[in-house]
PDB file of C-alpha atoms and ligand atoms in Angstrom:
ATOM      1  CA  MET A 232     113.781 149.844 118.597  1.00 87.00           C
ATOM      2  CA  THR A 233     116.384 152.543 117.986  1.00 97.00           C
ATOM      3  CA  LEU A 234     116.408 153.920 121.526  1.00 98.00           C
ATOM      4  CA  MET A 235     116.778 151.711 124.600  1.00 98.00           C
ATOM      5  CA  LEU A 236     116.653 153.056 128.133  1.00 98.00           C
ATOM      6  CA  TYR A 237     118.402 151.000 130.793  1.00 98.00           C
ATOM      7  CA  TYR A 238     116.552 151.945 133.929  1.00 98.00           C
ATOM      8  CA  HIS A 239     114.699 151.050 137.095  1.00 97.00           C
ATOM      9  CA  PRO A 240     111.105 152.235 137.501  1.00 96.00           C
ATOM     10  CA  LEU A 241     111.736 153.479 141.058  1.00 97.00           C
ATOM     11  CA  ALA A 242     114.882 155.498 140.382  1.00 98.00           C
ATOM     12  CA  ALA A 243     114.498 159.280 140.505  1.00 98.00           C
ATOM     13  CA  TYR A 244     117.063 159.992 137.792  1.00 98.00           C
ATOM     14  CA  CYS A 245     115.345 157.477 135.524  1.00 98.00           C
ATOM     15  CA  HIS A 246     112.104 159.372 136.102  1.00 98.00           C
ATOM     16  CA  LYS A 247     113.833 162.552 134.956  1.00 98.00           C
ATOM     17  CA  VAL A 248     114.584 161.038 131.534  1.00 99.00           C
ATOM     18  CA  LEU A 249     111.200 159.294 131.296  1.00 98.00           C
ATOM     19  CA  VAL A 250     109.467 162.665 131.784  1.00 98.00           C
ATOM     20  CA  ALA A 251     111.588 164.075 128.938  1.00 98.00           C
ATOM     21  CA  LEU A 252     110.790 161.119 126.651  1.00 98.00           C
ATOM     22  CA  TYR A 253     107.057 161.399 127.365  1.00 98.00           C
ATOM     23  CA  GLU A 254     107.128 165.172 126.852  1.00 98.00           C
ATOM     24  CA  ALA A 255     108.730 164.654 123.435  1.00 98.00           C
ATOM     25  CA  GLU A 256     106.474 161.678 122.602  1.00 97.00           C
ATOM     26  CA  THR A 257     109.606 159.776 121.582  1.00 98.00           C
ATOM     27  CA  ALA A 258     109.361 156.023 120.979  1.00 98.00           C
ATOM     28  CA  PHE A 259     111.779 153.941 123.045  1.00 98.00           C
ATOM     29  CA  ALA A 260     112.189 150.515 124.597  1.00 98.00           C
ATOM     30  CA  THR A 261     113.225 149.833 128.183  1.00 98.00           C
ATOM     31  CA  GLU A 262     115.359 147.282 129.927  1.00 98.00           C
ATOM     32  CA  LEU A 263     114.946 147.045 133.676  1.00 98.00           C
ATOM     33  CA  VAL A 264     118.318 146.839 135.426  1.00 98.00           C
ATOM     34  CA  ASP A 265     118.429 145.293 138.892  1.00 96.00           C
ATOM     35  CA  LEU A 266     121.653 146.638 140.383  1.00 96.00           C
ATOM     36  CA  GLY A 267     121.184 144.256 143.308  1.00 94.00           C
ATOM     37  CA  ASP A 268     121.898 141.362 140.943  1.00 97.00           C
ATOM     38  CA  PRO A 269     125.708 141.041 140.567  1.00 97.00           C
ATOM     39  CA  VAL A 270     125.453 139.803 136.956  1.00 98.00           C
ATOM     40  CA  ALA A 271     123.131 142.640 135.920  1.00 98.00           C
ATOM     41  CA  ARG A 272     125.348 145.154 137.768  1.00 98.00           C
ATOM     42  CA  ALA A 273     128.487 143.893 136.011  1.00 98.00           C
ATOM     43  CA  ALA A 274     126.754 144.165 132.622  1.00 97.00           C
ATOM     44  CA  HIS A 275     125.654 147.694 133.478  1.00 98.00           C
ATOM     45  CA  VAL A 276     129.148 148.761 134.578  1.00 98.00           C
ATOM     46  CA  GLU A 277     130.430 147.307 131.327  1.00 97.00           C
ATOM     47  CA  ARG A 278     128.098 149.664 129.444  1.00 97.00           C
ATOM     48  CA  TRP A 279     129.363 152.680 131.433  1.00 98.00           C
ATOM     49  CA  PRO A 280     131.759 152.440 134.380  1.00 98.00           C
ATOM     50  CA  THR A 281     129.931 154.702 136.863  1.00 98.00           C
ATOM     51  CA  GLY A 282     127.263 152.005 137.133  1.00 97.00           C
ATOM     52  CA  LYS A 283     124.631 154.744 137.438  1.00 98.00           C
ATOM     53  CA  MET A 284     121.177 154.698 135.919  1.00 98.00           C
ATOM     54  CA  PRO A 285     119.730 155.518 133.534  1.00 98.00           C
ATOM     55  CA  LEU A 286     121.738 154.949 130.363  1.00 98.00           C
ATOM     56  CA  LEU A 287     120.428 155.481 126.858  1.00 98.00           C
ATOM     57  CA  ARG A 288     121.514 153.280 123.974  1.00 98.00           C
ATOM     58  CA  ASP A 289     121.075 154.794 120.503  1.00 98.00           C
ATOM     59  CA  SER A 290     121.555 152.012 117.957  1.00 98.00           C
ATOM     60  CA  ARG A 291     121.207 154.442 115.044  1.00 97.00           C
ATOM     61  CA  HIS A 292     124.394 156.226 116.097  1.00 95.00           C
ATOM     62  CA  ASP A 293     125.844 153.164 117.832  1.00 95.00           C
ATOM     63  CA  ARG A 294     126.457 154.853 121.149  1.00 97.00           C
ATOM     64  CA  ILE A 295     125.655 154.809 124.843  1.00 98.00           C
ATOM     65  CA  ILE A 296     124.711 158.109 126.430  1.00 98.00           C
ATOM     66  CA  PRO A 297     125.145 158.464 130.212  1.00 98.00           C
ATOM     67  CA  GLU A 298     124.144 161.274 132.621  1.00 98.00           C
ATOM     68  CA  THR A 299     120.562 162.474 132.596  1.00 98.00           C
ATOM     69  CA  THR A 300     121.283 166.066 131.644  1.00 98.00           C
ATOM     70  CA  ILE A 301     123.359 164.902 128.691  1.00 98.00           C
ATOM     71  CA  ILE A 302     120.743 162.297 127.735  1.00 98.00           C
ATOM     72  CA  ILE A 303     118.032 164.960 127.607  1.00 98.00           C
ATOM     73  CA  GLU A 304     120.259 167.338 125.627  1.00 98.00           C
ATOM     74  CA  TYR A 305     121.061 164.466 123.260  1.00 98.00           C
ATOM     75  CA  LEU A 306     117.387 163.582 122.812  1.00 98.00           C
ATOM     76  CA  ASP A 307     116.505 167.236 122.244  1.00 98.00           C
ATOM     77  CA  THR A 308     119.134 167.426 119.500  1.00 97.00           C
ATOM     78  CA  HIS A 309     118.681 164.074 117.734  1.00 97.00           C
ATOM     79  CA  TYR A 310     115.079 163.136 118.555  1.00 97.00           C
ATOM     80  CA  PRO A 311     113.303 166.463 119.176  1.00 96.00           C
ATOM     81  CA  GLY A 312     109.714 166.563 120.327  1.00 96.00           C
ATOM     82  CA  PRO A 313     107.080 169.153 119.484  1.00 96.00           C
ATOM     83  CA  ARG A 314     108.578 171.642 121.991  1.00 95.00           C
ATOM     84  CA  PRO A 315     112.288 171.783 122.871  1.00 97.00           C
ATOM     85  CA  LEU A 316     113.206 170.954 126.462  1.00 98.00           C
ATOM     86  CA  LEU A 317     116.269 173.157 126.044  1.00 98.00           C
ATOM     87  CA  PRO A 318     115.027 176.524 124.801  1.00 98.00           C
ATOM     88  CA  VAL A 319     116.541 177.801 121.570  1.00 96.00           C
ATOM     89  CA  ASP A 320     117.089 181.297 122.947  1.00 97.00           C
ATOM     90  CA  ALA A 321     120.532 181.377 124.605  1.00 98.00           C
ATOM     91  CA  ALA A 322     119.496 183.211 127.773  1.00 98.00           C
ATOM     92  CA  ALA A 323     116.453 180.982 128.313  1.00 98.00           C
ATOM     93  CA  ARG A 324     118.602 177.921 127.632  1.00 98.00           C
ATOM     94  CA  LEU A 325     121.138 178.967 130.240  1.00 98.00           C
ATOM     95  CA  GLU A 326     118.357 179.505 132.768  1.00 98.00           C
ATOM     96  CA  ALA A 327     116.931 176.026 132.068  1.00 98.00           C
ATOM     97  CA  ARG A 328     120.374 174.464 132.468  1.00 98.00           C
ATOM     98  CA  LEU A 329     120.974 176.393 135.712  1.00 98.00           C
ATOM     99  CA  TRP A 330     117.781 175.048 137.301  1.00 98.00           C
ATOM    100  CA  ASP A 331     118.420 171.539 135.977  1.00 98.00           C
ATOM    101  CA  ARG A 332     121.763 171.571 137.777  1.00 98.00           C
ATOM    102  CA  THR A 333     120.187 173.130 140.874  1.00 98.00           C
ATOM    103  CA  PHE A 334     117.587 170.356 141.201  1.00 99.00           C
ATOM    104  CA  ASP A 335     120.142 167.607 140.605  1.00 98.00           C
ATOM    105  CA  LEU A 336     122.788 168.943 142.946  1.00 98.00           C
ATOM    106  CA  TYR A 337     120.778 170.518 145.749  1.00 98.00           C
ATOM    107  CA  VAL A 338     117.565 168.451 145.827  1.00 98.00           C
ATOM    108  CA  SER A 339     118.255 165.030 144.268  1.00 98.00           C
ATOM    109  CA  GLU A 340     121.717 164.628 145.741  1.00 98.00           C
ATOM    110  CA  PRO A 341     120.762 165.296 149.410  1.00 98.00           C
ATOM    111  CA  MET A 342     117.550 163.307 148.930  1.00 98.00           C
ATOM    112  CA  GLN A 343     119.615 160.318 147.741  1.00 98.00           C
ATOM    113  CA  ARG A 344     122.003 160.753 150.676  1.00 98.00           C
ATOM    114  CA  ILE A 345     119.117 160.518 153.175  1.00 98.00           C
ATOM    115  CA  VAL A 346     117.573 157.511 151.410  1.00 98.00           C
ATOM    116  CA  GLY A 347     120.988 155.836 151.160  1.00 97.00           C
ATOM    117  CA  ASP A 348     121.547 156.329 154.875  1.00 97.00           C
ATOM    118  CA  ARG A 349     118.240 154.610 155.661  1.00 96.00           C
ATOM    119  CA  LEU A 350     119.507 151.569 153.748  1.00 95.00           C
ATOM    120  CA  ARG A 351     122.819 151.373 155.606  1.00 96.00           C
ATOM    121  CA  PRO A 352     123.184 148.742 158.319  1.00 95.00           C
ATOM    122  CA  GLU A 353     123.183 149.853 161.984  1.00 94.00           C
ATOM    123  CA  GLY A 354     126.640 151.012 163.007  1.00 95.00           C
ATOM    124  CA  GLN A 355     127.404 152.389 159.534  1.00 96.00           C
ATOM    125  CA  LYS A 356     124.951 155.267 159.553  1.00 97.00           C
ATOM    126  CA  ASP A 357     126.003 158.881 159.051  1.00 97.00           C
ATOM    127  CA  PRO A 358     123.731 161.143 161.145  1.00 97.00           C
ATOM    128  CA  ALA A 359     125.907 164.217 160.503  1.00 98.00           C
ATOM    129  CA  GLY A 360     125.669 163.624 156.746  1.00 98.00           C
ATOM    130  CA  VAL A 361     121.885 163.280 157.000  1.00 98.00           C
ATOM    131  CA  GLN A 362     121.649 166.497 159.034  1.00 98.00           C
ATOM    132  CA  GLU A 363     123.723 168.330 156.443  1.00 98.00           C
ATOM    133  CA  ALA A 364     121.548 166.905 153.635  1.00 98.00           C
ATOM    134  CA  ARG A 365     118.433 168.180 155.415  1.00 98.00           C
ATOM    135  CA  ARG A 366     120.002 171.635 155.720  1.00 98.00           C
ATOM    136  CA  THR A 367     120.729 171.568 151.981  1.00 98.00           C
ATOM    137  CA  LEU A 368     117.107 170.655 151.261  1.00 98.00           C
ATOM    138  CA  ASP A 369     115.905 173.551 153.466  1.00 98.00           C
ATOM    139  CA  MET A 370     118.144 175.920 151.501  1.00 98.00           C
ATOM    140  CA  ALA A 371     116.960 174.483 148.163  1.00 98.00           C
ATOM    141  CA  TYR A 372     113.278 174.679 149.109  1.00 98.00           C
ATOM    142  CA  ALA A 373     113.661 178.377 149.955  1.00 98.00           C
ATOM    143  CA  LEU A 374     115.630 179.006 146.751  1.00 98.00           C
ATOM    144  CA  VAL A 375     113.078 177.264 144.522  1.00 98.00           C
ATOM    145  CA  ASP A 376     110.140 178.841 146.383  1.00 98.00           C
ATOM    146  CA  ARG A 377     111.502 182.260 145.408  1.00 98.00           C
ATOM    147  CA  GLN A 378     112.183 181.151 141.818  1.00 98.00           C
ATOM    148  CA  VAL A 379     108.681 179.789 141.166  1.00 98.00           C
ATOM    149  CA  ALA A 380     106.821 182.606 142.975  1.00 98.00           C
ATOM    150  CA  PRO A 381     105.592 184.125 139.685  1.00 96.00           C
ATOM    151  CA  GLY A 382     103.975 180.790 138.705  1.00 97.00           C
ATOM    152  CA  GLY A 383     104.763 178.838 135.553  1.00 95.00           C
ATOM    153  CA  TRP A 384     107.689 176.456 135.397  1.00 98.00           C
ATOM    154  CA  ALA A 385     111.121 176.321 136.981  1.00 98.00           C
ATOM    155  CA  ALA A 386     112.885 178.355 134.314  1.00 98.00           C
ATOM    156  CA  GLY A 387     109.972 180.503 133.138  1.00 96.00           C
ATOM    157  CA  ALA A 388     106.824 180.027 131.081  1.00 96.00           C
ATOM    158  CA  GLN A 389     108.091 177.001 129.156  1.00 97.00           C
ATOM    159  CA  PHE A 390     108.324 173.418 130.556  1.00 98.00           C
ATOM    160  CA  THR A 391     112.019 172.542 130.233  1.00 98.00           C
ATOM    161  CA  ILE A 392     114.741 170.142 131.257  1.00 98.00           C
ATOM    162  CA  ALA A 393     114.666 171.921 134.625  1.00 98.00           C
ATOM    163  CA  ASP A 394     111.149 170.642 135.276  1.00 99.00           C
ATOM    164  CA  CYS A 395     112.158 167.130 134.172  1.00 99.00           C
ATOM    165  CA  ALA A 396     114.809 167.287 136.915  1.00 99.00           C
ATOM    166  CA  ALA A 397     112.499 168.955 139.436  1.00 99.00           C
ATOM    167  CA  ALA A 398     109.610 166.492 139.289  1.00 98.00           C
ATOM    168  CA  PRO A 399     111.304 163.324 140.606  1.00 98.00           C
ATOM    169  CA  ALA A 400     113.705 165.241 142.852  1.00 98.00           C
ATOM    170  CA  LEU A 401     110.856 167.043 144.625  1.00 98.00           C
ATOM    171  CA  PHE A 402     108.580 163.987 144.550  1.00 98.00           C
ATOM    172  CA  TYR A 403     110.981 161.928 146.661  1.00 98.00           C
ATOM    173  CA  ALA A 404     112.437 164.826 148.659  1.00 98.00           C
ATOM    174  CA  ALA A 405     108.968 165.935 149.774  1.00 98.00           C
ATOM    175  CA  ILE A 406     108.375 162.476 151.270  1.00 98.00           C
ATOM    176  CA  ILE A 407     111.551 162.350 153.318  1.00 98.00           C
ATOM    177  CA  HIS A 408     111.727 166.083 154.105  1.00 98.00           C
ATOM    178  CA  PRO A 409     108.214 167.557 153.786  1.00 98.00           C
ATOM    179  CA  ILE A 410     107.624 170.889 152.103  1.00 98.00           C
ATOM    180  CA  THR A 411     105.661 173.060 154.518  1.00 97.00           C
ATOM    181  CA  ASP A 412     103.171 175.912 154.067  1.00 97.00           C
ATOM    182  CA  HIS A 413     106.091 178.234 154.659  1.00 97.00           C
ATOM    183  CA  HIS A 414     107.039 177.511 151.027  1.00 98.00           C
ATOM    184  CA  ARG A 415     103.637 178.163 149.467  1.00 98.00           C
ATOM    185  CA  HIS A 416     104.976 178.868 145.961  1.00 98.00           C
ATOM    186  CA  LEU A 417     106.986 175.655 146.002  1.00 98.00           C
ATOM    187  CA  LEU A 418     103.912 173.687 147.096  1.00 98.00           C
ATOM    188  CA  ASP A 419     101.918 175.196 144.220  1.00 98.00           C
ATOM    189  CA  TYR A 420     104.719 174.377 141.779  1.00 98.00           C
ATOM    190  CA  PHE A 421     104.834 170.814 143.155  1.00 98.00           C
ATOM    191  CA  GLU A 422     101.119 170.422 142.406  1.00 98.00           C
ATOM    192  CA  ARG A 423     101.592 171.792 138.869  1.00 98.00           C
ATOM    193  CA  LEU A 424     104.334 169.225 138.328  1.00 98.00           C
ATOM    194  CA  MET A 425     102.263 166.334 139.677  1.00 98.00           C
ATOM    195  CA  ALA A 426      99.371 167.327 137.391  1.00 98.00           C
ATOM    196  CA  ARG A 427     101.574 167.382 134.284  1.00 98.00           C
ATOM    197  CA  PRO A 428     100.570 164.280 132.212  1.00 98.00           C
ATOM    198  CA  SER A 429     104.188 163.172 131.605  1.00 98.00           C
ATOM    199  CA  VAL A 430     104.945 163.310 135.341  1.00 98.00           C
ATOM    200  CA  ALA A 431     101.662 161.667 136.367  1.00 98.00           C
ATOM    201  CA  ARG A 432     102.392 158.841 133.925  1.00 98.00           C
ATOM    202  CA  VAL A 433     105.871 158.228 135.354  1.00 98.00           C
ATOM    203  CA  ILE A 434     104.509 158.108 138.914  1.00 97.00           C
ATOM    204  CA  GLU A 435     101.691 155.797 137.865  1.00 97.00           C
ATOM    205  CA  GLU A 436     104.178 153.416 136.264  1.00 97.00           C
ATOM    206  CA  ALA A 437     106.379 153.464 139.378  1.00 97.00           C
ATOM    207  CA  ARG A 438     103.457 152.731 141.711  1.00 97.00           C
ATOM    208  CA  PRO A 439     103.871 148.897 141.683  1.00 96.00           C
ATOM    209  CA  TYR A 440     107.447 149.390 142.953  1.00 96.00           C
ATOM    210  CA  PHE A 441     106.822 151.962 145.697  1.00 96.00           C
ATOM    211  CA  HIS A 442     106.730 149.298 148.409  1.00 95.00           C
ATOM    212  CA  PHE A 443     110.506 148.913 147.828  1.00 94.00           C
ATOM    213  CA  PHE A 444     111.078 152.600 148.669  1.00 95.00           C
ATOM    214  CA  PRO A 445     112.545 152.706 152.180  1.00 94.00           C
ATOM    215  CA  PHE A 446     110.329 155.647 153.223  1.00 96.00           C
ATOM    216  CA  ASN A 447     107.218 154.014 151.743  1.00 95.00           C
ATOM    217  CA  GLN A 448     105.218 154.442 154.960  1.00 95.00           C
ATOM    218  CA  ASP A 449     105.723 158.232 154.720  1.00 96.00           C
ATOM    219  CA  MET A 450     104.348 158.486 151.174  1.00 96.00           C
ATOM    220  CA  PRO A 451     101.073 160.401 150.870  1.00 93.00           C
ATOM    221  CA  ALA A 452      98.168 157.986 150.298  1.00 92.00           C
ATOM    222  CA  ARG A 453      97.374 159.537 146.899  1.00 92.00           C
ATOM    223  CA  PHE A 454     100.686 158.277 145.500  1.00 91.00           C
ATOM    224  CA  ARG A 455     100.701 154.787 146.998  1.00 84.00           C
TER     225      ARG A 455
HETATM  226  N1  GSH B 575     124.523 162.200 137.744  1.00 69.39           N
HETATM  227  C1  GSH B 575     123.803 161.001 137.398  1.00 69.39           C
HETATM  228  C2  GSH B 575     123.130 160.437 138.638  1.00 69.39           C
HETATM  229  C3  GSH B 575     122.421 159.125 138.366  1.00 69.39           C
HETATM  230  C4  GSH B 575     122.092 158.375 139.645  1.00 69.39           C
HETATM  231  O1  GSH B 575     122.524 158.734 140.755  1.00 69.39           O
HETATM  232  N2  GSH B 575     121.306 157.312 139.493  1.00 69.39           N
HETATM  233  C5  GSH B 575     120.955 156.489 140.612  1.00 69.39           C
HETATM  234  C6  GSH B 575     119.507 156.030 140.493  1.00 69.39           C
HETATM  235  S1  GSH B 575     118.385 157.365 140.781  1.00 69.39           S
HETATM  236  C7  GSH B 575     121.800 155.218 140.601  1.00 69.39           C
HETATM  237  O2  GSH B 575     122.180 154.739 139.550  1.00 69.39           O
HETATM  238  N3  GSH B 575     122.068 154.669 141.779  1.00 69.39           N
HETATM  239  C8  GSH B 575     122.709 153.410 141.892  1.00 69.39           C
HETATM  240  C9  GSH B 575     124.094 153.464 142.433  1.00 69.39           C
HETATM  241  O3  GSH B 575     124.589 154.570 142.711  1.00 69.39           O
HETATM  242  O4  GSH B 575     124.680 152.384 142.597  1.00 69.39           O
HETATM  243  C10 GSH B 575     122.797 161.301 136.294  1.00 69.39           C
HETATM  244  O5  GSH B 575     122.317 162.442 136.192  1.00 69.39           O
HETATM  245  O6  GSH B 575     122.522 160.415 135.464  1.00 69.39           O
END
């Protein structure tokens, strides 16, 4: 198989790329990477030193592509699907990239910080960091609520890279920091995302691993 995704089925950033691959109907193989296994971790760091997931290997061009935003841009360029995830029009493209960054930096990042803190041993926790992360999520929820008020997708009428980033970021963030009725537009957008076949497929495939998620008991029953 030309494309290989090194990933873990529970990892939010891996979900972001899986949504993109399913949207484009691109054929790919997967290799599950268990970063808890020192040998697997060392092999992964050897592929790309950040040790982050996912990574894409393209054997046709003999290269490893890191960073989800770059992976999706790469796929859109070299393995395009029926509809581009990065709009061709420059203004629409910039908007899609803006909201991709917004979901990564202001939803995924604080979500990961809160989850990471849950995994830390007693005595090494960072309550101030968690409080700050929750404040960031409150800000982001209000920001996105305003953005999606007209309906449609994160960057307009077209499903884009921004929605690939939004789906897993909001999926996990909503569990650890619930979205309330105060953000009605965001809740509606969340439901549109969850109903999208590519997103539903990724969640379905992750289901056997959800018991490893440290906030598993807070997950809505429909996802468990
Ligand atoms: N900026 C990176 C973030 C990737 C990332 O944080 N991946 C997480 C999984 S969701 C990871 O590899 N965590 C393991 C670690 O940090 O050791 C991207 O967009 O690819």
